[in-house]
Structures are given as structure tokens and as C-alpha cells.
mmCIF file of C-alpha atoms in Angstrom:
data_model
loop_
_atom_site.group_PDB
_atom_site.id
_atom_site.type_symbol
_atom_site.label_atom_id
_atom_site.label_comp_id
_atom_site.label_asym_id
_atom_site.label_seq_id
_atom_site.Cartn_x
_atom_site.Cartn_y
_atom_site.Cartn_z
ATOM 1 C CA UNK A 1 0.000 0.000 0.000
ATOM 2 C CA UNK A 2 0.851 3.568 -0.299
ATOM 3 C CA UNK A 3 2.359 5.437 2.595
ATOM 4 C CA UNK A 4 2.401 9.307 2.775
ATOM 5 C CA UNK A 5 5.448 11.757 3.517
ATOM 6 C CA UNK A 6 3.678 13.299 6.263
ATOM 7 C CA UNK A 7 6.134 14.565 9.229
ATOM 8 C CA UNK A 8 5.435 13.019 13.102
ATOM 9 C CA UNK A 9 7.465 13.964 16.288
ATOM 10 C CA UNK A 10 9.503 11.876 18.977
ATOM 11 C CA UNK A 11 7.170 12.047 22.478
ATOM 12 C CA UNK A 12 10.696 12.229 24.587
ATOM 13 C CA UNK A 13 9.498 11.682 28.357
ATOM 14 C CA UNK A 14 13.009 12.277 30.232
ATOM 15 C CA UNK A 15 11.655 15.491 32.204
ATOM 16 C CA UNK A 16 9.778 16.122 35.754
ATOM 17 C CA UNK A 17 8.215 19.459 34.333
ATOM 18 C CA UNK A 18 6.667 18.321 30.995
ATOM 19 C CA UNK A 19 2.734 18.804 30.713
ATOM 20 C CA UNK A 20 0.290 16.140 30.968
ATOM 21 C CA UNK A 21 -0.104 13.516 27.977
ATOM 22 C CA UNK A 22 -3.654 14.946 27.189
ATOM 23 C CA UNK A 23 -1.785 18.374 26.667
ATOM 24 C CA UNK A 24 1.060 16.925 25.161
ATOM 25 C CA UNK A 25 -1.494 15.129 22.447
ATOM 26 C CA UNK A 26 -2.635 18.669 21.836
ATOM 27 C CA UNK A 27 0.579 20.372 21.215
ATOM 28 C CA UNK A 28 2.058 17.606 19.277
ATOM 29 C CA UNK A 29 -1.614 18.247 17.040
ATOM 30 C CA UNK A 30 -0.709 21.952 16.801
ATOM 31 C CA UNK A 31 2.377 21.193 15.949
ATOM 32 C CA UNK A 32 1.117 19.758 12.369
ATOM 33 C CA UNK A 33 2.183 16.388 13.158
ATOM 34 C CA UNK A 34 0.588 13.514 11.748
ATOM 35 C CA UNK A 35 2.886 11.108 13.351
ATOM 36 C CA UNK A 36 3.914 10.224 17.153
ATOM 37 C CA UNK A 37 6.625 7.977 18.662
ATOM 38 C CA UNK A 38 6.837 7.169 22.195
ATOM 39 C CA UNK A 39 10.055 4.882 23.656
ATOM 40 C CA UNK A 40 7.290 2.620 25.448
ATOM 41 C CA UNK A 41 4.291 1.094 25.696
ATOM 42 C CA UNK A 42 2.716 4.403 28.033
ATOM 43 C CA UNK A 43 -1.271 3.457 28.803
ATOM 44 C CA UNK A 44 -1.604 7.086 30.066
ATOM 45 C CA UNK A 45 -0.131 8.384 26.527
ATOM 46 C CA UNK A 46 -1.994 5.672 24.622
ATOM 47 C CA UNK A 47 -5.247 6.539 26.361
ATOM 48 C CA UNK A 48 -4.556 10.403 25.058
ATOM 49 C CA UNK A 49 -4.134 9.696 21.663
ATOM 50 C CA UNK A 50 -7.541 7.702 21.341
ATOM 51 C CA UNK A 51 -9.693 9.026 18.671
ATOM 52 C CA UNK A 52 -7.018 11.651 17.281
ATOM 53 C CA UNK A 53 -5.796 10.880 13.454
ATOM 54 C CA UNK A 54 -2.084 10.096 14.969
ATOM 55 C CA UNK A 55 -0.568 7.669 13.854
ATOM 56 C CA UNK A 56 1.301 6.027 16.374
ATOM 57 C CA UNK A 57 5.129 4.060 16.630
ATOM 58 C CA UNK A 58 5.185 2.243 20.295
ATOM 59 C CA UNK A 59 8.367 0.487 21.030
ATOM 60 C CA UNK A 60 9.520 -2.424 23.427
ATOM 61 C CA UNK A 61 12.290 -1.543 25.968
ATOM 62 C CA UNK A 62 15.343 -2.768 25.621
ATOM 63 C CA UNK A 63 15.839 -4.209 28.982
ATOM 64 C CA UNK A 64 12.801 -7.062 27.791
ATOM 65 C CA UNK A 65 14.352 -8.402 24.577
ATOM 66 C CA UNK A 66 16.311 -11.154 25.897
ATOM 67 C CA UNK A 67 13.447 -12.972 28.351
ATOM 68 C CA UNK A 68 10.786 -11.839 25.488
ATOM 69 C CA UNK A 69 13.350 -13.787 22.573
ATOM 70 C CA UNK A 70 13.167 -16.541 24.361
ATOM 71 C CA UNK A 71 9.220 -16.980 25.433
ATOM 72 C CA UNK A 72 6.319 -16.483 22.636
ATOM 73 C CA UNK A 73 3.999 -16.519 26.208
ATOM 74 C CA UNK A 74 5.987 -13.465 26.991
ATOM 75 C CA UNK A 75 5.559 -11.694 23.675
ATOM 76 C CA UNK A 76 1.973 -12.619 24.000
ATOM 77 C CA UNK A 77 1.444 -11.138 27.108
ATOM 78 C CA UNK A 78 3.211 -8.055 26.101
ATOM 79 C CA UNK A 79 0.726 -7.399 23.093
ATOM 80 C CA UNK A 80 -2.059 -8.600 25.256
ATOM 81 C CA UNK A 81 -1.176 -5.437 27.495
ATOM 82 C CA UNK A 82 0.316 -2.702 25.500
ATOM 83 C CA UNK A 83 -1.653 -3.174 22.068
ATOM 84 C CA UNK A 84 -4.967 -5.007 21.930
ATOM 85 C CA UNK A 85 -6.586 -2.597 24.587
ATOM 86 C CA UNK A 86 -5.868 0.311 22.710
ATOM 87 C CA UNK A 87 -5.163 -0.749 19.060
ATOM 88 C CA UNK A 88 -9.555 0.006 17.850
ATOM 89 C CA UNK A 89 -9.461 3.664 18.936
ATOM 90 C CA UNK A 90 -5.622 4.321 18.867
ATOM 91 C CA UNK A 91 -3.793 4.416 15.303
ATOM 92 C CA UNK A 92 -1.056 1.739 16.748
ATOM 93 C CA UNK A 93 0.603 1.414 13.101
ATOM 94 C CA UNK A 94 4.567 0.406 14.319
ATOM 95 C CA UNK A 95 5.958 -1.287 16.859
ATOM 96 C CA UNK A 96 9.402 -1.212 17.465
ATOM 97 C CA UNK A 97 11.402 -3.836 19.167
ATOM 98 C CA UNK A 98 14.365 -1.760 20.770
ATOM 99 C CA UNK A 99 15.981 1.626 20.258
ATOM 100 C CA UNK A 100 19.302 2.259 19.103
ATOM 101 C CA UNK A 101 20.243 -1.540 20.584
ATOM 102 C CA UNK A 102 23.545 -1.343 18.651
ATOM 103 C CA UNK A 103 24.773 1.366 19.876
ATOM 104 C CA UNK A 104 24.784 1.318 23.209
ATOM 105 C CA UNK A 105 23.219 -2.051 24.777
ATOM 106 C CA UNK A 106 24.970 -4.812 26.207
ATOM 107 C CA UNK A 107 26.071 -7.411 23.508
ATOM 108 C CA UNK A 108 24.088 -10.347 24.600
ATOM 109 C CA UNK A 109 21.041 -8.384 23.174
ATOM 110 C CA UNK A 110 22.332 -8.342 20.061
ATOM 111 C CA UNK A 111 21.370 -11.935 19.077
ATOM 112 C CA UNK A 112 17.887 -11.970 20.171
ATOM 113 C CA UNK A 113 16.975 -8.632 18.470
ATOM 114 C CA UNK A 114 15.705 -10.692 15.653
ATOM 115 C CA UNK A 115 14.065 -13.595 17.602
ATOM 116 C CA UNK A 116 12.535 -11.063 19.915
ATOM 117 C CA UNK A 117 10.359 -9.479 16.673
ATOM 118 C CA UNK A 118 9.213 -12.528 15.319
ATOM 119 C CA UNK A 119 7.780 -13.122 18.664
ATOM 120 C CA UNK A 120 6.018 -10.454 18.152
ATOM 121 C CA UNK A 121 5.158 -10.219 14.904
ATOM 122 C CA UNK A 122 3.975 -13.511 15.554
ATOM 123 C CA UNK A 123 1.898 -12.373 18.718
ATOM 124 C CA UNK A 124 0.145 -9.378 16.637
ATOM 125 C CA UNK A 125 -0.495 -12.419 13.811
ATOM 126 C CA UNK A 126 -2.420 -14.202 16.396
ATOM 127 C CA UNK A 127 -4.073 -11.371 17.160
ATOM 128 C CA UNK A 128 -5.610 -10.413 13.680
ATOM 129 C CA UNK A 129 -3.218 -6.885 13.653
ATOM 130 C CA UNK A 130 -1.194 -7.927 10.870
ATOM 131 C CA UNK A 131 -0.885 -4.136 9.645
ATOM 132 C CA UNK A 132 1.325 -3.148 12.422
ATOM 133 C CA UNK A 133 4.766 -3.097 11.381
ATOM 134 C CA UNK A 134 7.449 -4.747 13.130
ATOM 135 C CA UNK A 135 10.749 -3.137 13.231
ATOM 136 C CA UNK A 136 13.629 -2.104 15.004
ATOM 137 C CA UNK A 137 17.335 -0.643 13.930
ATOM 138 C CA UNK A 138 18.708 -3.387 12.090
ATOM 139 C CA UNK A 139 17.899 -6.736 10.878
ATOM 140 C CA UNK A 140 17.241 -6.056 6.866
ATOM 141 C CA UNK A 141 16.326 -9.879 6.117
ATOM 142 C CA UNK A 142 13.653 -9.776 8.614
ATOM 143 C CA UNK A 143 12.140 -6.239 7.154
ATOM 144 C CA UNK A 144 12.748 -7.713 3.740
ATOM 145 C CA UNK A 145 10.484 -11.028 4.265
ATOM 146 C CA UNK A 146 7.740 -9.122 6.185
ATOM 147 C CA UNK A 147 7.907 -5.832 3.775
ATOM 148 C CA UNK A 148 8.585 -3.699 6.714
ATOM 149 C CA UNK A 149 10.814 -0.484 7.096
ATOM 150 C CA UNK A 150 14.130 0.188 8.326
ATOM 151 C CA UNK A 151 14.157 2.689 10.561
ATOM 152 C CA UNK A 152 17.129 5.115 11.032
ATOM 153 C CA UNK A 153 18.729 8.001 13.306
ATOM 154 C CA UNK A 154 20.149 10.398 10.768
ATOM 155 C CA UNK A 155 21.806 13.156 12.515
ATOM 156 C CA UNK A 156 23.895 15.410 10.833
ATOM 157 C CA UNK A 157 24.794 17.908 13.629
ATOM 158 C CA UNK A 158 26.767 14.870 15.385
ATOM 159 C CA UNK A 159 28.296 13.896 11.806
ATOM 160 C CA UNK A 160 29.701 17.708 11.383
ATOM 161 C CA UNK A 161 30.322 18.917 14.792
ATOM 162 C CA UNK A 162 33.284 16.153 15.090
ATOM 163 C CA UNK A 163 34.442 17.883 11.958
ATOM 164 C CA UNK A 164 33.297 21.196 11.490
ATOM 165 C CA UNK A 165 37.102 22.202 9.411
ATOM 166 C CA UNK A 166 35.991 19.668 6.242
ATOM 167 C CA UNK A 167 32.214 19.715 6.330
ATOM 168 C CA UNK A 168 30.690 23.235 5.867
ATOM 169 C CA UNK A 169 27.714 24.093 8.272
ATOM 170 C CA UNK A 170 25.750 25.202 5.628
ATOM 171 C CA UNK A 171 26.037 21.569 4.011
ATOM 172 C CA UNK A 172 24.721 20.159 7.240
ATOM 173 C CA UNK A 173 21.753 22.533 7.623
ATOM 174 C CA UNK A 174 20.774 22.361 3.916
ATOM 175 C CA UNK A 175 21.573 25.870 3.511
ATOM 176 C CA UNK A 176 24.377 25.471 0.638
ATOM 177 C CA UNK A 177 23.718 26.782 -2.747
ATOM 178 C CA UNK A 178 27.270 26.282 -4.039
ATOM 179 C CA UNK A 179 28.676 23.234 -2.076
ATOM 180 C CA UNK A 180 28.780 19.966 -3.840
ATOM 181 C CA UNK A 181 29.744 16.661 -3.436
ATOM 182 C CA UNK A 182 29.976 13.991 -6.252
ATOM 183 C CA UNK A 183 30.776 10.340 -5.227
ATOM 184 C CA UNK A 184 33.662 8.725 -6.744
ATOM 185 C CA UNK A 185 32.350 5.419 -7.519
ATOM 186 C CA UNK A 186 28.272 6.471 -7.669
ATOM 187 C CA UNK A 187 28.992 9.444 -9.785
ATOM 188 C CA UNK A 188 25.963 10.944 -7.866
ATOM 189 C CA UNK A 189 25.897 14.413 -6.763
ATOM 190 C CA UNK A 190 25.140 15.911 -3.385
ATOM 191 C CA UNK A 191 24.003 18.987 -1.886
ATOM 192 C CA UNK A 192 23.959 17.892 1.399
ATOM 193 C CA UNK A 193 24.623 16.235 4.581
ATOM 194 C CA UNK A 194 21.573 14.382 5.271
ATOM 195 C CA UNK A 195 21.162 12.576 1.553
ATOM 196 C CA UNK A 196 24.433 11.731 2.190
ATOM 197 C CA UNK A 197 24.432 10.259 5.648
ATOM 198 C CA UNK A 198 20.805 7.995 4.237
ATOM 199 C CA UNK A 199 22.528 6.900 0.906
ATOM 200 C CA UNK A 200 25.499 5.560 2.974
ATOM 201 C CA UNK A 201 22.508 3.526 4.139
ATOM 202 C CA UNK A 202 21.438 2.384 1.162
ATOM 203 C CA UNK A 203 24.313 1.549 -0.600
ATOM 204 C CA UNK A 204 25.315 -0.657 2.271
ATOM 205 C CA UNK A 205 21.868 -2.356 2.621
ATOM 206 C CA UNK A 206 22.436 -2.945 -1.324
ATOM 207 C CA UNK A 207 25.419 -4.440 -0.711
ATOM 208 C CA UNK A 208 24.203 -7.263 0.973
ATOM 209 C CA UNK A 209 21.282 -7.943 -0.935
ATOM 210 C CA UNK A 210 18.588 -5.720 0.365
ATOM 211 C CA UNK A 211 18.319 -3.347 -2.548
ATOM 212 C CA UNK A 212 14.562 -2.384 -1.666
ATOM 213 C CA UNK A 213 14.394 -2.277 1.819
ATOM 214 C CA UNK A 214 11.987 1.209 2.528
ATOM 215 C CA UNK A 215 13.819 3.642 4.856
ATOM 216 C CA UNK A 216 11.792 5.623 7.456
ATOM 217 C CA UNK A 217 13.652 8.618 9.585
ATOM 218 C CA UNK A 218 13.146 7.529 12.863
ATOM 219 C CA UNK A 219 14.610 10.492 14.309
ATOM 220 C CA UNK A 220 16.287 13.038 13.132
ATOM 221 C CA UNK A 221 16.765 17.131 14.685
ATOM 222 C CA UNK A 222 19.330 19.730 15.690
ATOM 223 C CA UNK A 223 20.183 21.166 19.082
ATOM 224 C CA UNK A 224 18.604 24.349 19.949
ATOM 225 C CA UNK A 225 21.613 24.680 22.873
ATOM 226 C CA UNK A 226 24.434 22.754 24.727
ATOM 227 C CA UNK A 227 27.339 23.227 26.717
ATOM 228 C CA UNK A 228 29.500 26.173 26.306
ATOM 229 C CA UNK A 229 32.001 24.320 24.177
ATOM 230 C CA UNK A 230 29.442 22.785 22.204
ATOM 231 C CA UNK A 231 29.682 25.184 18.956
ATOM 232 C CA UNK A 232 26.572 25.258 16.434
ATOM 233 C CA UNK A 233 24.213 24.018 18.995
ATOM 234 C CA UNK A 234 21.865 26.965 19.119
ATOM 235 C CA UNK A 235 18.294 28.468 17.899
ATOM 236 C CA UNK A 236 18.816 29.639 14.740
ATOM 237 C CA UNK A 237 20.781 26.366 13.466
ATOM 238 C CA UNK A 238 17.884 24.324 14.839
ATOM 239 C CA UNK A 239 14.943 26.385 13.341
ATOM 240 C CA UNK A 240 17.127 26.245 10.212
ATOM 241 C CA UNK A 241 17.710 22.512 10.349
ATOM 242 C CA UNK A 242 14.625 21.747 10.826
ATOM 243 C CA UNK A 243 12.407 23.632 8.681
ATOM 244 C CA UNK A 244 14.651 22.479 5.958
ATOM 245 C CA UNK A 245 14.538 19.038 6.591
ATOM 246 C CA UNK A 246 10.760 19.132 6.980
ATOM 247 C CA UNK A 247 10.756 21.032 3.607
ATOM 248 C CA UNK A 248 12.344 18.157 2.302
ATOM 249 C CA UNK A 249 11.001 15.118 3.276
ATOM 250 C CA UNK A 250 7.002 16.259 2.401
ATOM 251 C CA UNK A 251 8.015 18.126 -1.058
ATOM 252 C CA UNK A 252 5.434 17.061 -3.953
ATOM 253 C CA UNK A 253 6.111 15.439 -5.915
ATOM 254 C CA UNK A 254 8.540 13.661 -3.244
ATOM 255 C CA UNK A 255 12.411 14.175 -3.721
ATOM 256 C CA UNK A 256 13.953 11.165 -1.906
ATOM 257 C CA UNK A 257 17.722 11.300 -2.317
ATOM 258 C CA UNK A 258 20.492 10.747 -5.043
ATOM 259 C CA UNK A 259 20.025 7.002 -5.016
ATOM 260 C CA UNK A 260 16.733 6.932 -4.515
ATOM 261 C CA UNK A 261 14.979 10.088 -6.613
ATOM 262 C CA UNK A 262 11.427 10.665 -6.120
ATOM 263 C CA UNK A 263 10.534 8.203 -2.933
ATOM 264 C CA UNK A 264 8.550 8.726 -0.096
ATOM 265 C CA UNK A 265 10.322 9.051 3.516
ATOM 266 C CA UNK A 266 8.345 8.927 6.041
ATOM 267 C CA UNK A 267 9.951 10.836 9.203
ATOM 268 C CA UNK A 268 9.673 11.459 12.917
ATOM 269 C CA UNK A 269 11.482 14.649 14.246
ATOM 270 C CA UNK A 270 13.445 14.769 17.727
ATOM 271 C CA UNK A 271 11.892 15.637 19.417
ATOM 272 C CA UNK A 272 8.743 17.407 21.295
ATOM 273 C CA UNK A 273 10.111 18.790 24.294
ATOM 274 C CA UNK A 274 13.354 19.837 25.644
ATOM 275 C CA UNK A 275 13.927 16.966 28.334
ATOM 276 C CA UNK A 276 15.705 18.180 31.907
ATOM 277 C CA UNK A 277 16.504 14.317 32.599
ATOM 278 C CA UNK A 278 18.745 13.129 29.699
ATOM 279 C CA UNK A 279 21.915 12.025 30.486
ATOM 280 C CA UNK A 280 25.061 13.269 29.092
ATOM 281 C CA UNK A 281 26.354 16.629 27.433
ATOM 282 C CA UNK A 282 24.060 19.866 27.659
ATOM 283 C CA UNK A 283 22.865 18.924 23.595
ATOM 284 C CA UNK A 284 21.142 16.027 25.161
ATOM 285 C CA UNK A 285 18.461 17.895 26.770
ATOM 286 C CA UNK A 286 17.904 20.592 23.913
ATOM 287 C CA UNK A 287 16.689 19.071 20.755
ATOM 288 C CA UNK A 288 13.337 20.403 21.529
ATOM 289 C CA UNK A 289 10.995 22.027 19.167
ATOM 290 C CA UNK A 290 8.914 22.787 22.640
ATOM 291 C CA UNK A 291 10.061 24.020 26.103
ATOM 292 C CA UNK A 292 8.530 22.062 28.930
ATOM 293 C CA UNK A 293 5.400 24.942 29.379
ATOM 294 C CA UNK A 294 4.528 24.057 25.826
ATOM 295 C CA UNK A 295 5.460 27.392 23.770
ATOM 296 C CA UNK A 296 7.458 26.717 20.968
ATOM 297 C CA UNK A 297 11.298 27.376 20.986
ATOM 298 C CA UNK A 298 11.067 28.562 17.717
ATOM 299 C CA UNK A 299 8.142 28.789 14.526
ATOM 300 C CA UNK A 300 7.876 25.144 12.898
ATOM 301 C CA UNK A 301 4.861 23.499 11.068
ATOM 302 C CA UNK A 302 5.285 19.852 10.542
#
């Protein structure tokens, strides 16, 4: 079936002053956003987007995938709880088993990423909700045999900021009219960072025999602030960045990228509120499009 390149937002929780989920809903709506993603399974979130147009990504935790790889009464049980209640008046479309587990779990999850989603998958099957999508950050054979989507963190502030001397800013933030880039061995052209960062993607994903494999943007943004050494992590670059990027991915007719002209990416920015509780550097907490008290950081329309 078709699939539209309408824009959604990343429903970050990591803060103790962030409004209510019914508010939340709201904001994310006046936002523009036809599209939500929440790291969890949250019943007070799920109950708040019943009977809005949302389409909604839910995702099992990380800390899970091992016991639920291993037991198909687990996986059951997990549906039974976190989907079937809600899945007739909330737009449950994906389900995503893990975030980022490659990056920065423990190894032993790796192996049971894949067993872990064909629980699942298997689960919603029994079920009768075949049309949620089962996916996670990885595993292209599985997304190839069950026509699913690969879904990726493209983030080009992190690619340039740890080398800001060889890749212009304006390249990064889409801004460039004179910057380009051809491959060597494609012969394709860029204009910048982002195309570049996805076709990497695809050309690797072609390379071991998943030519086809549908990419969706599971998060991408900019940092609206950061530590003081952080440079480039500020307002402007972030309205910039993602204005563009939204300009982008829901042009008609669609634009794709180099190796992939004119197809649809769907997309989820990151994310809906700056979030207090992150770990890590000061850019962890300010990818934002909202401050906590809902007003926006800076004009956007998803």
C-alpha cells in the first residue's frame, strides 16, 4: 500500500516538568504532526491519543528483549497489554522492538533482536493486527520477508560537529547553494549532509542484498543549545535545520535522495520537548521544538 510523507514527532518523556499527555497530544496536534513515537508502551499516553488521526510508533524496551526472545507466552502477554486494549481507537501502526540496541546495549542483546520481533510479529499475527509493522534498527532480512521499514537516526549535527574544518555548516543545515559533493564510484551528486548520511545507508543495505528495503527517519533534529564548548548548537541552526529538513522530506512530488529520486520518507522529528533528565552533554536535553510549558522554541509546522 501507499504510505504518505507526512512529518510526526519523537514524544521524549526524560523530564519532571513536561505537561500532561492529554496536553502533550494537543501540542504535538498543533504542531502539524501527523505522526507520534513514544520509547514505550505508556497506557496514560496511549489513552490520550484515542480518537485523534495520529498515527502512532510504540516500542519495546530494551531491557525485555532477551526474556521476550526466548518466550512467545511473553511476547503474548506483552501485546495482550500494551496493544490489543488500545489498538480500535488508537492508530497503533509500528511497533518497534528496541531503540538504538547497537549502539549502546549490552552485547548479549544483540542476538535476540531478531528472535525477539518474530515473537512479536507472531503475537500481533495471532491477534488479527497484521498491519502493524514490526521493526527495530537493524535486521534487513527480517524487514525484507515481512515488507517492513528500516528505521534510522540520521543526525547530521553529530556527523559535522566532530568535523566542522571539512564539512561546511551550511552543508549540514541544507543551507548550501554552491557546495557539492559527487561520489567517486556512484557518480551521484550531493548537496547535502543528510542525503548523504541515508545513501550511505542504502548503498550498504544494497550491498548485501537488500536493494529495496523502505527507509523511514526515525529520528532526526538539531540542538537548539548545549554546553558552552558545544559550537553550532543553538536556535537559529535548529529552526534552520529543521524547517529544511521538513521542507524536504514532504516536497510534492517527493524528492527522496540521489540514489533513490522521487521516494517517499516517512519521518519522525526529535523531538517534542526539551527533556531536563537526559543524560550526558548539555545537547542532550535541547533538541526540543517545545520548552517544557509548551510554547514553541522557535516557529515550525510539521
Amino acid at each position: 500500500g501507499e504510505f504518505s510523507s507526512q512529518v510526526g514527532v519523537n514524544y521524549g518523556q526524560l523530564g519532571n516538568n513536561l505537561p500532561s499527555p492529554k496536553q502533550s497530544v494537543k501540542l504535538i496536534q498543533s504542531l502539524g504532526a501527523k505522526r507520534v513515537k513514544i520509547y514505550d508502551a505508556n497506557h496514560d499516553i496511549l489513552n490520550a491519543l484515542k480518537g485523534t488521526n495520529l498515527q502512532v510508533c510504540i516500542m519495546v524496551p530494551n531491557e525485555i528483549i532477551n526474556n521476550i526472545s526466548t518466550s512467545q507466552k511473553l511476547a503474548d502477554s506483552w501485546v495482550e497489554t500494551n496493544v490489543v486494549p488500545f489498538y480500535s481507537t488508537t492508530k497503533i501502526r509500528y511497533l518497534l522492538v528496541g531503540n538504538e540496541v547497537i549502539s549502546g546495549s549490552p552485547k548479549d542483546i544483540w542476538p535476540n533482536i531478531v528472535p525477539a520481533m518474530r515473537k512479536i510479529k507472531k503475537s500481533l499475527k495471532t491477534h488479527g493486527l497484521d498491519k502493524i509493522k514490526v521493526s527495530t534498527s537493524m535486521a534487513m532480512d527480517f524487514l525484507h520477508r515481512t515488507k517492513s521499514f528500516y528505521f534510522l537516526d540520521v543526525y547530521p549535527y553529530f556527523a559535522w560537529v566532530m568535523d566542522p574544518k571539512n564539512i561546511n555548516l551550511e552543508y549540514a543545515l541544507f543551507e548550501s547553494r554552491t557546495i557539492k559533493y559527487t561520489d567517486p564510484l556512484s557518480n551521484l551528486t550531493y548537496t547535502n549532509l543528510f542525503d548523504q548520511m541515508v545513501d550511505s545507508v542504502v548503498f550498504a543495505m544494497k550491498r548485501l542484498g537488500y536493494p529495496d528495503i523502505r527507509i523511514w527517519i526515525a529520528e532526526t533534529g538539531w540542538p537548539n543549545a548545549g554546553d558552552i564548548d558545544q559550537i553550532g548548537a543553538n536556535i537559529y541552526n535548529a529552526a534552520t535545520y529543521n524547517r529544511n529538513v521538513v521542507k524536504k522530506l514532504t516536497a510534492k512530488p517527493p524528492i527522496g535522495t540521489p540514489a533513490r529520486p522521487g521516494w517517499v520518507i516517512p519521518s519522525l522529528i526529535f523531538a517534542l520537548y526539551n527533556e531536563n533528565q537526559k543524560p550526558g552533554p548539555g545537547t542532550e536535553r535541547h533538541f526540543g521544538l517545545l520548552y517544557p510549558n509548551g510554547t514553541k522554541i522557535y516557529g515550525i509546522d510539521l
